[in-house]
Coordinates of C-alpha atoms and ligand atoms in Angstrom, one line a residue:
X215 CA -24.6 -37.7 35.6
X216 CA -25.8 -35.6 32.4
X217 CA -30.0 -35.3 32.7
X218 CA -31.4 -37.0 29.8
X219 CA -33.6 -34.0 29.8
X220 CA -32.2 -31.3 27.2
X221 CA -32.8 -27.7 28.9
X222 CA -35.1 -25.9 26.9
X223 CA -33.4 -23.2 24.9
X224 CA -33.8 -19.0 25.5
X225 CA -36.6 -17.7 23.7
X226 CA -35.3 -14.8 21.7
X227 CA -37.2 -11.5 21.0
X228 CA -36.8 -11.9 17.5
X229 CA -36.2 -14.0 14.8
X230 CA -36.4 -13.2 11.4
X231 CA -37.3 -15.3 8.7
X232 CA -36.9 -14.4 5.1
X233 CA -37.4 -15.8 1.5
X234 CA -35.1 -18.8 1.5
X235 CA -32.4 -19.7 -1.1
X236 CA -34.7 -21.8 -3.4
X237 CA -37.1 -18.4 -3.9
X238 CA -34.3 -16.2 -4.3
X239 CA -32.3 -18.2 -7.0
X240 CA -34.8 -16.9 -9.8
X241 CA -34.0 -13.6 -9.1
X242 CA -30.1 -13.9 -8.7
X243 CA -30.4 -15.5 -11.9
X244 CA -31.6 -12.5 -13.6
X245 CA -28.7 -10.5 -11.8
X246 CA -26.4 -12.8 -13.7
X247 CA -27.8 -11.9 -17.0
X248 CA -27.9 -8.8 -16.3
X249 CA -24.7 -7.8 -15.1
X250 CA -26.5 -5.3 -13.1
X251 CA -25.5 -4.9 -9.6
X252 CA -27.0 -1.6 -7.9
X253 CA -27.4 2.0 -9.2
X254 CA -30.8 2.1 -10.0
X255 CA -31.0 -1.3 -11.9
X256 CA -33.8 -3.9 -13.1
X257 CA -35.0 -6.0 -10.3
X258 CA -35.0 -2.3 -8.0
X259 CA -37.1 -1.0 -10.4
X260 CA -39.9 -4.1 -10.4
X261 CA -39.6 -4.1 -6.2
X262 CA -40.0 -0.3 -6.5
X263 CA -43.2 -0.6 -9.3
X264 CA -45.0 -3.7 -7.7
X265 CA -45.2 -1.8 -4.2
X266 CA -46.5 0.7 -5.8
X267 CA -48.9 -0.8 -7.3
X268 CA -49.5 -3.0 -4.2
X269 CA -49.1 -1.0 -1.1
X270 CA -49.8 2.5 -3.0
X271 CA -52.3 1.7 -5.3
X272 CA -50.5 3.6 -7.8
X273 CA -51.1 7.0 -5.4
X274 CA -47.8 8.0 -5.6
X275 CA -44.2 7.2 -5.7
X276 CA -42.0 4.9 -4.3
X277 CA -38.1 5.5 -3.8
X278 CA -36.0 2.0 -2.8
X279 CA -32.8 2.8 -0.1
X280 CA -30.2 0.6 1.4
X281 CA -31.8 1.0 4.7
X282 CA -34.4 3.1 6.9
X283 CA -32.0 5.2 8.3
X284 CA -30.7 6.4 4.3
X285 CA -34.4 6.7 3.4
X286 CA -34.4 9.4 6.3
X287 CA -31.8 11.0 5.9
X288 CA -33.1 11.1 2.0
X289 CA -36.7 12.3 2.8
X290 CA -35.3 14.9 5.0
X291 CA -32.8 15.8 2.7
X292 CA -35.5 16.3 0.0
X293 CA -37.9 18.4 1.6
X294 CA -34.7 20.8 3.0
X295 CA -34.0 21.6 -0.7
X296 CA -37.9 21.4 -1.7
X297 CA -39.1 24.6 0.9
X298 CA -35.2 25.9 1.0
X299 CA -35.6 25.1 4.5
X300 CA -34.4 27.9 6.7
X301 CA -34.7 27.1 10.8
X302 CA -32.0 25.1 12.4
X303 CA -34.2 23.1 14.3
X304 CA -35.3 19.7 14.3
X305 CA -39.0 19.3 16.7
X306 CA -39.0 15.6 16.8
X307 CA -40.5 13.1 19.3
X308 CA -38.3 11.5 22.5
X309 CA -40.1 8.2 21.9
X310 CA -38.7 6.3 18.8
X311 CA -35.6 4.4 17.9
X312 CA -32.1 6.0 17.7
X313 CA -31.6 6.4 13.9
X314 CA -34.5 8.9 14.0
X315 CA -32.6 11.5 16.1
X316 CA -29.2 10.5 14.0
X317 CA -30.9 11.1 10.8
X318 CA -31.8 14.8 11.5
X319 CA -28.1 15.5 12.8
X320 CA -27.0 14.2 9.9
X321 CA -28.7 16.5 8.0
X322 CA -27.3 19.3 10.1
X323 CA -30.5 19.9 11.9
X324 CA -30.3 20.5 15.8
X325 CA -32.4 18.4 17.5
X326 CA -35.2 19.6 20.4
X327 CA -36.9 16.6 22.2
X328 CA -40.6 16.9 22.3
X329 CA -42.8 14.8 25.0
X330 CA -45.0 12.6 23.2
X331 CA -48.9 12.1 23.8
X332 CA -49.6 9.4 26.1
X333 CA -52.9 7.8 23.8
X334 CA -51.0 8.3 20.4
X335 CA -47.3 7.7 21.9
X336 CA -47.0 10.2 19.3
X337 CA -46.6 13.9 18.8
X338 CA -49.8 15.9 19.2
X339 CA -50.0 18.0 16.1
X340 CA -52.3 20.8 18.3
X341 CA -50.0 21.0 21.2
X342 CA -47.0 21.5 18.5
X343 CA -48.3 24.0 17.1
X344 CA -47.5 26.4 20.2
X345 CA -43.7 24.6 21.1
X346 CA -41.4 27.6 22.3
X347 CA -39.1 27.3 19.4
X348 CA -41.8 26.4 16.7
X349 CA -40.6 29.6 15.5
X350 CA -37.1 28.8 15.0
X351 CA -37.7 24.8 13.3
X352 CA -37.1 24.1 10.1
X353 CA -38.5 20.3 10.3
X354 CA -40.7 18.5 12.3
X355 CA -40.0 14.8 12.4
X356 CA -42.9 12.8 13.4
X357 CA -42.9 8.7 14.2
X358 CA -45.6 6.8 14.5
X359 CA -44.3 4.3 16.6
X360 CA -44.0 0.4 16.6
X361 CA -45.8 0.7 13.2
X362 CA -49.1 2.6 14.7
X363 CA -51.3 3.8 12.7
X364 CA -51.2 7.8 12.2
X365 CA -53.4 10.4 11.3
X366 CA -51.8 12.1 8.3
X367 CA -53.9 14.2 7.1
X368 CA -53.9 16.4 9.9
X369 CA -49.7 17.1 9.8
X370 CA -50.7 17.6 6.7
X371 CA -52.5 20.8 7.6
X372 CA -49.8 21.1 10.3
X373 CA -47.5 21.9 7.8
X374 CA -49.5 24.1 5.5
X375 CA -50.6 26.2 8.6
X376 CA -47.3 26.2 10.4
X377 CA -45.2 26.0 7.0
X378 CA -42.7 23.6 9.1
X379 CA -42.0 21.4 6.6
X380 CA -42.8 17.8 7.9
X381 CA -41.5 14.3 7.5
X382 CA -43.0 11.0 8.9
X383 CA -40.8 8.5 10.6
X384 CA -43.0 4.6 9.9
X385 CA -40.4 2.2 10.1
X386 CA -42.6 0.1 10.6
X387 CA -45.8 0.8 9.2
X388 CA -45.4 -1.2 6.1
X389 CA -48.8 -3.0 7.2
X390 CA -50.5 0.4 7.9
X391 CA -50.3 1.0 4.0
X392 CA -51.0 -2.4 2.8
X393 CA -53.4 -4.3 4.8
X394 CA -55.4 -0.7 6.2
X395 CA -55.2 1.3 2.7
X396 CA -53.9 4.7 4.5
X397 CA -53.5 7.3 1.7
X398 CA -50.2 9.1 1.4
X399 CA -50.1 12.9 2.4
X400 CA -50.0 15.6 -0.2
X401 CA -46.6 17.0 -0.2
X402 CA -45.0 15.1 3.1
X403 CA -42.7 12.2 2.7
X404 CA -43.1 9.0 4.5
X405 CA -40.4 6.3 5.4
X406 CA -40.0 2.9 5.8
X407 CA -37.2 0.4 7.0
X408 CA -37.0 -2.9 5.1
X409 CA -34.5 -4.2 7.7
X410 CA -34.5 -7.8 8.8
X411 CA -36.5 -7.5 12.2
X412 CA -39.2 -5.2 10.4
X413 CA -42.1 -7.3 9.1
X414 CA -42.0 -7.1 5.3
X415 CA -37.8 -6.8 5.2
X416 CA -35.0 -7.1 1.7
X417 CA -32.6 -8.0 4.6
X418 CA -31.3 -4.2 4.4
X419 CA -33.5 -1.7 3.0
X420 CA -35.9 1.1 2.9
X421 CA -38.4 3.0 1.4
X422 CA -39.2 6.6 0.7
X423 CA -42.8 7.2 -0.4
X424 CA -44.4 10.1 -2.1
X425 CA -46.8 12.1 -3.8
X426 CA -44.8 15.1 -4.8
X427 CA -42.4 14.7 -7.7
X428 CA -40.3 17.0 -6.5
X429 CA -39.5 15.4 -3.3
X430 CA -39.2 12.3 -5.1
X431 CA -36.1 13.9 -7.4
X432 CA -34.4 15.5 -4.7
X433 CA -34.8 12.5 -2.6
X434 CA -33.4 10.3 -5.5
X435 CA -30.6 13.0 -6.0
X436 CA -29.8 12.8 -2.2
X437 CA -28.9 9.1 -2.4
X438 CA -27.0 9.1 -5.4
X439 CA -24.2 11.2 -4.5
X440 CA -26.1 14.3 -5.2
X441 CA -26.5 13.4 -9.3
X442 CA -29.3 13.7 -10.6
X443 CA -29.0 14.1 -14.5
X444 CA -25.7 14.6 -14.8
X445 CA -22.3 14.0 -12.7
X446 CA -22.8 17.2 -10.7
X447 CA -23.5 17.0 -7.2
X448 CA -26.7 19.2 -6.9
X449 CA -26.9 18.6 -3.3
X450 CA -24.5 16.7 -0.5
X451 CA -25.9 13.0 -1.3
X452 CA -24.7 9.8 0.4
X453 CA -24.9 6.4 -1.4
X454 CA -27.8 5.2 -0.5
X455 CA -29.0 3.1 -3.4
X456 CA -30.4 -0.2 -2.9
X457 CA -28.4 -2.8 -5.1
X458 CA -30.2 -5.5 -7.1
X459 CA -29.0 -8.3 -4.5
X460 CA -31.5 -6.6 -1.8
X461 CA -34.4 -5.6 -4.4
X462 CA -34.1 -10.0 -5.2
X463 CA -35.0 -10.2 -1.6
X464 CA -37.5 -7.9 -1.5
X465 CA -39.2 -9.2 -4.4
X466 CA -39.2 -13.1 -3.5
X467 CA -40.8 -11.6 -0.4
X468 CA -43.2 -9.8 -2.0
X469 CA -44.2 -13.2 -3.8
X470 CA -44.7 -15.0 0.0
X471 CA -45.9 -11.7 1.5
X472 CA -49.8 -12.9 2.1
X473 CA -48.5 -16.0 3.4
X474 CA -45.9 -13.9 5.6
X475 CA -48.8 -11.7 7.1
X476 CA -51.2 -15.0 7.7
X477 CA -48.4 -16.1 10.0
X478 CA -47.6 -13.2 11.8
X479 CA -51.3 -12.7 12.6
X480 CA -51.6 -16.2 14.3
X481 CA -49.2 -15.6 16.2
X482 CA -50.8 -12.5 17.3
X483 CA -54.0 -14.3 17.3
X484 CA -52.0 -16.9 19.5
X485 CA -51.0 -14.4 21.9
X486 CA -54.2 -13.0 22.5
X487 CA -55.8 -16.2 23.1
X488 CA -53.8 -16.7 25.6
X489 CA -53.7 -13.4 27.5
X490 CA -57.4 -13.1 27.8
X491 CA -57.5 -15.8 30.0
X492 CA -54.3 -15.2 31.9
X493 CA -56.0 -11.4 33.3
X494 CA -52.8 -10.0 33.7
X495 CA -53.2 -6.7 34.4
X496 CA -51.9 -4.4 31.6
X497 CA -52.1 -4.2 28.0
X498 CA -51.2 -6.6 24.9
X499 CA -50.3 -4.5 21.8
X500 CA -50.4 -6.9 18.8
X501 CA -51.1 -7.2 14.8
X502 CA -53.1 -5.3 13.4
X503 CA -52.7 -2.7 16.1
X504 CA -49.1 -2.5 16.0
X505 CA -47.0 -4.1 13.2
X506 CA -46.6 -7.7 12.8
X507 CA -43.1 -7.5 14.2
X508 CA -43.8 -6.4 17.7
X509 CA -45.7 -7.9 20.4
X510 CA -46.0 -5.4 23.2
X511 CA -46.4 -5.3 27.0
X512 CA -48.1 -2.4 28.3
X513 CA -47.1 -2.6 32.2
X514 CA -50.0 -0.7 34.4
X515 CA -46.5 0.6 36.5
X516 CA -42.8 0.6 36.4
X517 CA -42.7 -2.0 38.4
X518 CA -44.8 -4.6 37.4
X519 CA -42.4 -3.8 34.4
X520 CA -39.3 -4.5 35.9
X521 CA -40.9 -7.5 38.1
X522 CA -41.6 -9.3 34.1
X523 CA -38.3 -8.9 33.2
X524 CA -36.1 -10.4 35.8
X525 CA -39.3 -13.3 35.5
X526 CA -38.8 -13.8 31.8
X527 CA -35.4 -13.5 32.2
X528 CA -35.4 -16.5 35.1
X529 CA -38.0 -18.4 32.5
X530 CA -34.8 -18.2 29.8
X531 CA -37.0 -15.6 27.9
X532 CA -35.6 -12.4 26.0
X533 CA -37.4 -9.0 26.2
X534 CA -36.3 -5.7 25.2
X535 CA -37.2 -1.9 25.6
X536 CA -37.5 -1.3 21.9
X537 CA -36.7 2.5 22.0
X538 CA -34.5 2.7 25.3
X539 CA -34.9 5.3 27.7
X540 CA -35.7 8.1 25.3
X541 CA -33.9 9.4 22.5
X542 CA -33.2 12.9 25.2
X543 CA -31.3 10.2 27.5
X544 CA -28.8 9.3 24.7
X545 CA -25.9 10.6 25.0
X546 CA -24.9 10.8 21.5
X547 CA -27.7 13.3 21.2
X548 CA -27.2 15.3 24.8
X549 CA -24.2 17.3 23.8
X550 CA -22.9 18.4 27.0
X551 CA -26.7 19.7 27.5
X552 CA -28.6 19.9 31.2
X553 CA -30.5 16.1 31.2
X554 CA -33.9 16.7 29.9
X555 CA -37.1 15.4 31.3
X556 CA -40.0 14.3 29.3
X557 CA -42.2 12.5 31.7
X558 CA -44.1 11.0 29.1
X559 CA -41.8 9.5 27.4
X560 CA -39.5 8.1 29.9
X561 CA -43.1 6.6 31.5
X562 CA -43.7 4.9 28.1
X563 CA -40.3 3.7 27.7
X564 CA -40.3 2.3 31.0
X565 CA -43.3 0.4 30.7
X566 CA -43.3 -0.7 27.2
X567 CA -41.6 -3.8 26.8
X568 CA -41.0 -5.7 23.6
X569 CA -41.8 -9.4 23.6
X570 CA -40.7 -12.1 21.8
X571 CA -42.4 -12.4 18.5
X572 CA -41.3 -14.1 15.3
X573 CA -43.4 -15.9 12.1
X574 CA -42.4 -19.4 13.6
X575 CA -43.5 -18.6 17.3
X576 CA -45.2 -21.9 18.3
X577 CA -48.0 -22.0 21.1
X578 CA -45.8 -23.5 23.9
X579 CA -43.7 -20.1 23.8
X580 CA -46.2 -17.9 23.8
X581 CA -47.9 -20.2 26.9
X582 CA -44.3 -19.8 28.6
X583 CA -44.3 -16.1 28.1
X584 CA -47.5 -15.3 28.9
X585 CA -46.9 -17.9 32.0
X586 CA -43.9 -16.2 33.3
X587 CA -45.8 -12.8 33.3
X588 CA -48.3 -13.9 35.2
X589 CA -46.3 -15.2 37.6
X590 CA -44.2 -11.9 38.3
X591 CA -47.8 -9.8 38.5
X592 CA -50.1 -9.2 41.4
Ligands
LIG1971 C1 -36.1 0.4 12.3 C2 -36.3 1.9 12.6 C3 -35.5 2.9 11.9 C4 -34.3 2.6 11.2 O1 -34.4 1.8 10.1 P1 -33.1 0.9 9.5 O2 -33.6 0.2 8.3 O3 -32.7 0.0 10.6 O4 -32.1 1.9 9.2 C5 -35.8 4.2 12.1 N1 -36.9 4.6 12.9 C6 -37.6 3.7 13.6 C7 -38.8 4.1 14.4 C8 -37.3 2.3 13.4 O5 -38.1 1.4 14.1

């Protein structure tokens, strides 16, 4: 009665893969020594001074976190104290993941939903400039999205010009700084995420980076309970330290991180390969365009978008729409406000779906991805 045949199991979206026990037991053994468990300790500081030296080339400063979202909230907090930030307004983009829009409320920022540019997916620096209520901001938080690269230098001038301080949302842009060499603004602070699904990922875990020491300081202060110095709270902090048992993690992956990147860009090479031949029509966003951890449909329409889905879905394959519907659809974020409509945004969202892409991706899934795709499109 039961097929001999085993039914070939879902394809998931993601599938992380970090260092393994064996790598890790070096480090834990120096936690043991040490008797060092967070606050600040040994192994955070090595993670902290090899990516410095690795992915900053010693141009500026890196602060470890316990995640993306506490780096945010940590750069953010930082810059409020560093240019005694006065506008109650947060200018950030609708396109981007949910803990970018929590991390500005949690700061006590109120945020206003800007449409994104359709090339960049990303805030258009010019057309900012003249927002209604640049008047009334007191940060603008920009993302470059998916890990895309961004121009820096000119929110950089954005800021001097406007003098709106600015803060830079990369999640998960690790690559951008260590395989393209991107140099690190003047005075605005960039994060990272570290988490799992994020190419280079401690498990938990994030990263602040900048050139201003100040920033740096305040930053620190903001995720150690406000201390900085002494056991006064100089500003409302958080705990958001990253403890030694995430910095062993991060370091045994910094050991296989060349071997980590080799992977991920076959199977972006893989995936390529394949689409060229399929002529789908559309877009495939992979490594080094977008991070490693993403491989991206870019539907020509709504449709076509929704016609891959229920197709993967039949072919037992998981996609996902990465950022939702728009951070301005969220309900956490509404408030009781009149729905909001940015066109741009919600068309990206719609037509940008996340496919499944992890280190160990073999060439039959990618072939019964690309396969079901094709099937679903004209
Ligand atoms: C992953 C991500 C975050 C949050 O990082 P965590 O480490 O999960 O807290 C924030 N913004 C964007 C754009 C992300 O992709």
């Amino acid at each position: 009665m039961c097929s001999k045949e085993k039914p070939s199991p879902r394809v998931p979206v993601a599938r992380p893969q970090l260092p393994d026990c064996r790598s890790l037991i070096p480090y834990l053994q120096l936690i043991d020594e040490n008797r060092i468990y967070s606050n600040f300790g040994p192994l955070q500081s090595q993670l902290a001074q090899r990516l410095q030296a690795q992915i900053l080339r010693h141009d500026g400063h890196v602060l470890t976190c316990s995640s993306g979202t506490s780096a945010l909230i940590a750069a953010i907090s930082a810059v409020q104290t560093r240019w005694a930030v006065q506008g109650p307004l947060c200018l950030l983009p609708g396109h981007s993941f949910v803990a970018t829009a929590a991390a500005a409320e949690f700061c006590g920022f109120r945020n206003v939903f800007v449409d994104v540019d359709p090339q960049t997916w990303s805030l258009d620096p010019v057309a900012l400039q003249n927002h209604p209520k640049i008047d009334q901001a007191g940060l603008v938080l920009v993302v470059a999205p998916y890990g895309r690269a961004i121009d820096m230098r000119t929110w950089q001038a954005f800021q001097d010009t406007t003098g709106v301080p600015v803060v830079i949302d990369i999640a998960a842009g690790f690559e951008t700084f260590a395989n393209h060499k991107a140099d690190l603004p003047e005075t605005i602070p960039i994060m990272m995420s570290l988490h799992a699904t994020k190419s280079f990922s401690s498990g938990e875990g994030g990263l602040v980076l900048t050139r201003d020491l100040e920033i740096l300081a305040h930053a620190t202060c903001s995720i150690n309970h406000g201390f900085l110095g002494s056991r006064h709270a100089k500003i409302r902090g958080q705990n958001g330290k990253m403890s030694e048992y995430h910095a062993a993690v991060g370091l045994a992956e910094l050991d296989g991180w060349q071997e980590k990147t080799a992977r991920m860009q076959k199977v972006s090479d893989g995936y390529r390969r394949v689409w060229k031949s399929a002529g789908i029509p559309g877009k495939l966003w992979s490594a080094p365009n977008v991070s490693g951890c993403y491989i991206l449909l870019e539907a020509v329409s709504k449709q076509q978008a929704l016609d891959c889905l229920v197709a993967l879905d039949r072919s037992g394959i998981d996609a996902r729409f990465w950022y939702g519907q728009g951070l301005h659809k969220e309900r956490a974020f509404r408030h009781g406000d009149a729905p909001q409509v940015l066109p741009i945004t919600e068309d990206l969202c719609a037509r940008i779906i996340g496919l499944p892409c992890f280190v160990d991706m073999g060439a039959n899934d990618i072939a019964r991805v690309i396969e079901a795709i094709r099937t679903s499109s004209p």
